[in-house]
Short mmCIF file of C-alpha atoms in Angstrom, two decimals:
data_model
loop_
_atom_site.label_atom_id
_atom_site.label_comp_id
_atom_site.label_asym_id
_atom_site.label_seq_id
_atom_site.Cartn_x
_atom_site.Cartn_y
_atom_site.Cartn_z
CA UNK A 19 -10.57 47.07 9.09
CA UNK A 20 -9.12 44.22 6.99
CA UNK A 21 -11.55 41.57 5.81
CA UNK A 22 -10.40 37.99 6.38
CA UNK A 23 -9.75 36.04 3.17
CA UNK A 24 -10.27 32.69 4.86
CA UNK A 25 -12.56 30.86 7.27
CA UNK A 26 -12.36 27.73 9.37
CA UNK A 27 -14.95 24.96 9.07
CA UNK A 28 -15.19 21.94 11.37
CA UNK A 29 -15.91 18.58 9.77
CA UNK A 30 -16.05 15.46 11.96
CA UNK A 31 -13.93 17.18 14.61
CA UNK A 32 -11.35 18.28 12.04
CA UNK A 33 -10.66 21.98 11.44
CA UNK A 34 -10.26 22.85 7.76
CA UNK A 35 -9.02 26.23 6.66
CA UNK A 36 -10.91 27.54 3.63
CA UNK A 37 -8.94 30.19 1.74
CA UNK A 38 -10.57 32.77 -0.56
CA UNK A 39 -14.11 31.33 -0.20
CA UNK A 40 -15.54 33.89 -2.59
CA UNK A 41 -13.15 33.09 -5.43
CA UNK A 42 -15.01 32.24 -8.63
CA UNK A 43 -14.10 28.78 -9.86
CA UNK A 44 -16.72 28.57 -12.63
CA UNK A 45 -17.22 32.11 -13.87
CA UNK A 46 -20.07 31.46 -16.32
CA UNK A 47 -22.08 29.57 -13.70
CA UNK A 48 -21.24 31.96 -10.86
CA UNK A 49 -19.91 29.15 -8.66
CA UNK A 50 -17.56 30.29 -5.95
CA UNK A 51 -15.28 28.07 -3.89
CA UNK A 52 -17.69 28.13 -0.95
CA UNK A 53 -20.53 27.06 -3.23
CA UNK A 54 -18.32 24.34 -4.65
CA UNK A 55 -17.61 22.98 -1.18
CA UNK A 56 -21.34 22.87 -0.48
CA UNK A 57 -21.86 20.81 -3.65
CA UNK A 58 -18.97 18.50 -2.74
CA UNK A 59 -20.71 17.85 0.58
CA UNK A 60 -23.77 16.69 -1.36
CA UNK A 61 -21.67 14.61 -3.74
CA UNK A 62 -19.53 13.03 -1.02
CA UNK A 63 -21.48 9.76 -0.42
CA UNK A 64 -21.55 9.11 -4.16
CA UNK A 65 -17.91 9.96 -4.75
CA UNK A 66 -16.96 7.85 -1.73
CA UNK A 67 -18.66 4.81 -3.25
CA UNK A 68 -16.53 5.25 -6.40
CA UNK A 69 -13.21 6.35 -4.87
CA UNK A 70 -12.86 4.71 -1.46
CA UNK A 71 -9.88 2.36 -1.16
CA UNK A 72 -8.49 3.54 -4.47
CA UNK A 73 -5.49 5.67 -5.41
CA UNK A 74 -6.73 9.16 -6.19
CA UNK A 75 -5.45 11.51 -8.86
CA UNK A 76 -6.95 14.98 -8.93
CA UNK A 77 -6.76 17.87 -11.39
CA UNK A 78 -6.30 21.25 -9.73
CA UNK A 79 -7.34 24.65 -11.04
CA UNK A 80 -6.04 27.11 -8.42
CA UNK A 81 -7.49 30.17 -10.17
CA UNK A 82 -10.66 28.70 -11.70
CA UNK A 83 -11.46 26.39 -14.59
CA UNK A 84 -10.19 28.77 -17.26
CA UNK A 85 -6.76 29.08 -15.65
CA UNK A 86 -3.71 26.87 -15.73
CA UNK A 87 -4.18 23.43 -14.21
CA UNK A 88 -2.06 20.52 -13.16
CA UNK A 89 -2.46 16.84 -12.30
CA UNK A 90 -1.86 16.00 -8.65
CA UNK A 91 -0.80 12.42 -7.96
CA UNK A 92 1.40 12.91 -4.92
CA UNK A 93 -0.48 14.05 -1.84
CA UNK A 94 -0.28 17.85 -1.50
CA UNK A 95 1.81 19.33 1.29
CA UNK A 96 1.33 20.26 4.05
CA UNK A 97 -0.70 17.10 4.65
CA UNK A 98 -3.29 17.20 7.47
CA UNK A 99 -3.03 14.35 9.95
CA UNK A 100 -6.55 13.13 9.14
CA UNK A 101 -5.81 12.42 5.48
CA UNK A 102 -5.35 8.75 4.55
CA UNK A 103 -2.65 8.00 2.00
CA UNK A 104 -1.12 5.01 0.23
CA UNK A 105 2.15 4.44 -1.58
CA UNK A 106 2.43 2.78 -4.96
CA UNK A 107 5.45 2.86 -7.29
CA UNK A 108 7.05 5.76 -5.39
CA UNK A 109 3.90 7.90 -5.53
CA UNK A 110 2.22 9.01 -2.30
CA UNK A 111 -1.47 9.00 -3.18
CA UNK A 112 -4.43 10.45 -1.29
CA UNK A 113 -7.17 7.94 -0.49
CA UNK A 114 -10.62 9.52 -0.29
CA UNK A 115 -12.31 7.96 2.73
CA UNK A 116 -13.98 10.87 4.56
CA UNK A 117 -15.73 14.16 3.98
CA UNK A 118 -12.96 16.19 5.63
CA UNK A 119 -10.49 14.94 3.03
CA UNK A 120 -12.80 15.79 0.15
CA UNK A 121 -13.36 19.35 1.46
CA UNK A 122 -9.64 19.81 2.07
CA UNK A 123 -9.02 18.83 -1.55
CA UNK A 124 -11.87 21.10 -2.66
CA UNK A 125 -10.25 24.06 -0.89
CA UNK A 126 -7.11 23.34 -2.92
CA UNK A 127 -9.28 23.70 -6.05
CA UNK A 128 -9.16 20.03 -6.90
CA UNK A 129 -11.96 20.04 -9.46
CA UNK A 130 -11.75 16.58 -10.98
CA UNK A 131 -11.38 13.23 -9.22
CA UNK A 132 -9.84 10.29 -11.10
CA UNK A 133 -9.51 7.09 -9.01
CA UNK A 134 -7.40 4.08 -9.88
CA UNK A 135 -9.22 1.19 -11.52
CA UNK A 136 -8.09 -1.17 -8.77
CA UNK A 137 -8.12 -1.10 -4.98
CA UNK A 138 -5.16 -0.03 -2.87
CA UNK A 139 -2.58 -2.80 -2.72
CA UNK A 140 -4.43 -4.89 -5.32
CA UNK A 141 -3.72 -5.70 -8.94
CA UNK A 142 -7.13 -6.80 -10.20
CA UNK A 143 -9.76 -4.42 -11.58
CA UNK A 144 -12.62 -3.46 -9.29
CA UNK A 145 -14.96 -2.48 -12.14
CA UNK A 146 -14.98 -2.35 -15.93
CA UNK A 147 -15.42 0.89 -17.88
CA UNK A 148 -15.76 1.37 -21.66
CA UNK A 149 -14.96 4.90 -22.80
CA UNK A 150 -16.75 6.33 -25.83
CA UNK A 151 -14.76 9.34 -27.00
CA UNK A 152 -16.12 11.62 -29.75
CA UNK A 153 -13.76 12.93 -32.42
CA UNK A 154 -15.90 16.06 -32.94
CA UNK A 155 -16.08 18.95 -30.43
CA UNK A 156 -19.83 18.40 -30.27
CA UNK A 157 -21.23 14.98 -31.10
CA UNK A 158 -25.04 14.73 -31.38
CA UNK A 159 -24.77 10.94 -31.85
CA UNK A 160 -23.04 10.18 -28.57
CA UNK A 161 -26.16 8.90 -26.84
CA UNK A 162 -27.01 6.80 -29.87
CA UNK A 163 -23.54 5.34 -29.63
CA UNK A 164 -23.95 4.61 -25.94
CA UNK A 165 -27.30 2.96 -26.55
CA UNK A 166 -25.85 0.69 -29.21
CA UNK A 167 -22.98 -0.41 -26.99
CA UNK A 168 -25.47 -1.05 -24.18
CA UNK A 169 -27.50 -3.26 -26.52
CA UNK A 170 -24.41 -5.23 -27.54
CA UNK A 171 -23.52 -5.82 -23.89
CA UNK A 172 -27.10 -6.76 -23.11
CA UNK A 173 -27.08 -9.32 -25.93
CA UNK A 174 -24.17 -10.98 -24.13
CA UNK A 175 -26.08 -10.99 -20.86
CA UNK A 176 -24.01 -8.13 -19.40
CA UNK A 177 -25.89 -5.43 -17.46
CA UNK A 178 -24.34 -1.98 -17.46
CA UNK A 179 -24.90 1.63 -16.52
CA UNK A 180 -24.09 4.56 -18.83
CA UNK A 181 -22.72 7.82 -17.49
CA UNK A 182 -21.81 11.12 -19.02
CA UNK A 183 -18.08 11.73 -18.78
CA UNK A 184 -18.91 15.29 -17.82
CA UNK A 185 -17.10 16.42 -20.95
CA UNK A 186 -18.21 15.33 -24.45
CA UNK A 187 -18.17 11.57 -24.10
CA UNK A 188 -20.07 8.75 -22.44
CA UNK A 189 -18.70 5.86 -20.43
CA UNK A 190 -20.32 2.50 -19.86
CA UNK A 191 -19.78 1.05 -16.40
CA UNK A 192 -20.00 -2.67 -15.74
CA UNK A 193 -19.80 -3.62 -12.07
CA UNK A 194 -17.88 -6.92 -11.95
CA UNK A 195 -17.35 -9.83 -9.62
CA UNK A 196 -13.82 -9.71 -8.27
CA UNK A 197 -11.21 -12.06 -9.74
CA UNK A 198 -10.93 -11.06 -13.41
CA UNK A 199 -7.63 -9.64 -14.68
CA UNK A 200 -7.05 -6.42 -16.58
CA UNK A 201 -5.77 -8.44 -19.53
CA UNK A 202 -8.93 -10.53 -19.62
CA UNK A 203 -11.09 -7.40 -19.61
CA UNK A 204 -8.94 -5.84 -22.34
CA UNK A 205 -9.33 -8.96 -24.47
CA UNK A 206 -13.12 -8.94 -23.94
CA UNK A 207 -13.24 -5.20 -24.66
CA UNK A 208 -11.31 -5.66 -27.89
CA UNK A 209 -13.70 -8.40 -28.99
CA UNK A 210 -16.79 -6.28 -28.27
CA UNK A 211 -15.21 -3.17 -29.83
CA UNK A 212 -14.46 -5.03 -33.08
CA UNK A 213 -17.96 -6.43 -33.23
CA UNK A 214 -19.49 -2.99 -32.57
CA UNK A 215 -17.35 -1.34 -35.25
CA UNK A 216 -18.35 -4.01 -37.75
CA UNK A 217 -22.05 -3.59 -36.89
CA UNK A 218 -22.02 0.22 -36.88
CA UNK A 219 -19.13 1.22 -39.21
CA UNK A 220 -20.53 4.74 -39.73
CA UNK A 221 -20.50 5.44 -36.03
CA UNK A 222 -17.51 3.74 -34.30
CA UNK A 223 -13.80 3.25 -34.71
CA UNK A 224 -10.99 1.65 -32.74
CA UNK A 225 -8.40 3.89 -34.41
CA UNK A 226 -6.27 5.32 -31.59
CA UNK A 227 -4.97 8.41 -33.46
CA UNK A 228 -7.58 11.11 -33.45
CA UNK A 229 -6.34 12.59 -36.72
CA UNK A 230 -7.26 9.32 -38.46
CA UNK A 231 -10.75 8.94 -36.99
CA UNK A 232 -12.67 11.48 -39.07
CA UNK A 233 -16.02 12.02 -37.38
CA UNK A 234 -16.21 8.52 -35.86
CA UNK A 235 -16.60 7.85 -32.16
CA UNK A 236 -13.64 6.09 -30.59
CA UNK A 237 -14.53 2.87 -28.76
CA UNK A 238 -11.74 2.99 -26.19
CA UNK A 239 -11.19 -0.41 -24.57
CA UNK A 240 -7.50 0.34 -23.88
CA UNK A 241 -7.85 3.04 -21.19
CA UNK A 242 -9.17 0.53 -18.71
CA UNK A 243 -5.89 -0.89 -17.44
CA UNK A 244 -3.70 -0.94 -14.36
CA UNK A 245 -1.95 2.38 -13.86
CA UNK A 246 -4.55 4.33 -15.82
CA UNK A 247 -7.51 6.34 -14.54
CA UNK A 248 -10.87 7.53 -15.76
CA UNK A 249 -13.03 10.35 -14.44
CA UNK A 250 -15.05 9.08 -11.53
CA UNK A 251 -18.79 8.96 -11.64
CA UNK A 252 -20.10 12.05 -9.81
CA UNK A 253 -16.92 14.06 -10.27
CA UNK A 254 -17.30 17.70 -11.29
CA UNK A 255 -15.53 18.63 -14.51
CA UNK A 256 -13.57 21.73 -15.42
CA UNK A 257 -15.69 23.14 -18.21
CA UNK A 258 -17.72 26.32 -18.35
CA UNK A 259 -21.02 24.45 -17.74
CA UNK A 260 -19.70 22.95 -14.44
CA UNK A 261 -20.79 19.52 -15.66
CA UNK A 262 -20.88 16.51 -13.35
CA UNK A 263 -20.12 13.01 -14.62
CA UNK A 264 -23.59 11.59 -14.13
CA UNK A 265 -24.96 8.03 -14.35
CA UNK A 266 -28.09 7.70 -16.46
CA UNK A 267 -30.84 5.18 -16.96
CA UNK A 268 -31.01 3.53 -20.37
CA UNK A 269 -34.45 5.13 -20.78
CA UNK A 270 -32.81 8.53 -20.37
CA UNK A 271 -30.13 7.67 -22.92
CA UNK A 272 -32.90 6.85 -25.42
CA UNK A 273 -34.20 10.42 -24.97
CA UNK A 274 -30.85 11.79 -26.22
CA UNK A 275 -29.93 14.16 -23.40
CA UNK A 276 -26.89 16.43 -23.60
CA UNK A 277 -23.98 15.86 -21.20
CA UNK A 278 -24.24 19.53 -20.26
CA UNK A 279 -27.72 18.91 -18.86
CA UNK A 280 -26.12 17.53 -15.69
CA UNK A 281 -24.13 20.04 -13.67
CA UNK A 282 -23.30 21.28 -10.19
CA UNK A 283 -26.33 23.51 -9.91
CA UNK A 284 -28.88 20.71 -10.46
CA UNK A 285 -27.07 17.58 -9.36
CA UNK A 286 -28.49 17.63 -5.81
CA UNK A 287 -32.06 17.51 -7.03
CA UNK A 288 -31.22 14.67 -9.40
CA UNK A 289 -29.54 12.63 -6.70
CA UNK A 290 -32.53 13.08 -4.45
CA UNK A 291 -34.73 11.67 -7.23
CA UNK A 292 -32.49 8.93 -8.66
CA UNK A 293 -29.99 8.00 -5.95
CA UNK A 294 -26.91 6.07 -6.98
CA UNK A 295 -27.90 4.32 -10.22
CA UNK A 296 -24.62 2.38 -10.32
CA UNK A 297 -25.65 0.61 -7.10
CA UNK A 298 -28.75 -0.77 -8.87
CA UNK A 299 -26.66 -3.11 -11.03
CA UNK A 300 -25.30 -6.24 -9.37
CA UNK A 301 -21.65 -7.21 -9.96
CA UNK A 302 -21.55 -9.13 -13.25
CA UNK A 303 -20.00 -12.60 -13.57
CA UNK A 304 -17.91 -12.34 -16.75
CA UNK A 305 -15.86 -15.47 -16.28
CA UNK A 306 -18.04 -17.68 -18.52
CA UNK A 307 -17.98 -15.08 -21.33
CA UNK A 308 -14.22 -14.72 -21.04
CA UNK A 309 -13.85 -18.50 -21.09
CA UNK A 310 -15.96 -18.74 -24.23
CA UNK A 311 -13.91 -15.99 -25.82
CA UNK A 312 -10.76 -17.97 -25.03
CA UNK A 313 -12.21 -20.97 -26.83
CA UNK A 314 -13.05 -18.84 -29.89
CA UNK A 315 -9.55 -17.43 -30.02
CA UNK A 316 -8.04 -20.83 -29.33
#
C-alpha cells in the first residue's frame, strides 16, 4: 500500500495541503518540515507584529537549507483565496496577516521572512534598523559592537532593542513615531555611524566594500531605505544551527552571547520567558534630534 506524501491541516477554517512533511529542512538539527510548521505556529504572533501590513519577501529552500534557494517577491502560484496580497511597482507581494498564510508559506519551504521597511501603500518608514555586519566569518566582538552602538544611541536619548540577525551580525531596532522620512533617518544614521567610527576606530567602519574593511564591523546605515528589506525579528534563518533572529535585552548583550544560542529548538521556551522585547520600547520621537542635526549641518 502506498504511503501518502502529504497531509491536510485545517487552520481557521482553511485547508492547507502539507507536502512531504517528513522532509528534512535542517539536517544537522533534525528539523523536518512538519516540525518547522509547528515552530512557525509558535512564532506567528511575533512575526505578525513585525510583518503585518508590510510587503513580504521570502527566501525559499525547497530541498532544505543546504540546497539551492531563491528569493520570492511575487506571490507564489497557485495562490489560495485566503492569502492577502498587495501590488507595488509591478510586484504582487504576499502580506502576512494570518496563521494560515504563514503555514502555507512554510509548506513552500519559505525559511526566511524579510518585510518591507514601510507599510503597504505608504512611503514613510515604520521603524528604524541599524545593521552591524561583521567582515569576519566569526566575530567574537559583535556583542561588544552592539553594546557600544546602544550606548551611543542612549546618550542621544534614543531607546533601542538589539537583536541577533540570525546569521553573524546584530541589528539595532529603534521603534519610531510615524512621520519621519527615510532620508531623514539615513542622515541621522550617517551622523551616528561617523561618530561611532571615530570613537571606536578599531572596531567599526562605514566602508561599503567588504574587501576594504579588513576585520572591522560594518556600521550599515544605508540598508534602511525604501525598497530594501532586512531580516525580520523572529524569522528563522537558513543556516545549519537553525538560528532565529532574536531580540535581546541589553543585559544579555553585556554577557556576550553567541547568535547561534537562539534557534528553532529553544525559541519557544525563550518567548514564554521573555515575550516580545521589541514591544517593551515605546516609539521614539526623533524629530527634535533630526532638527538639531539639520542645524549642525546648516
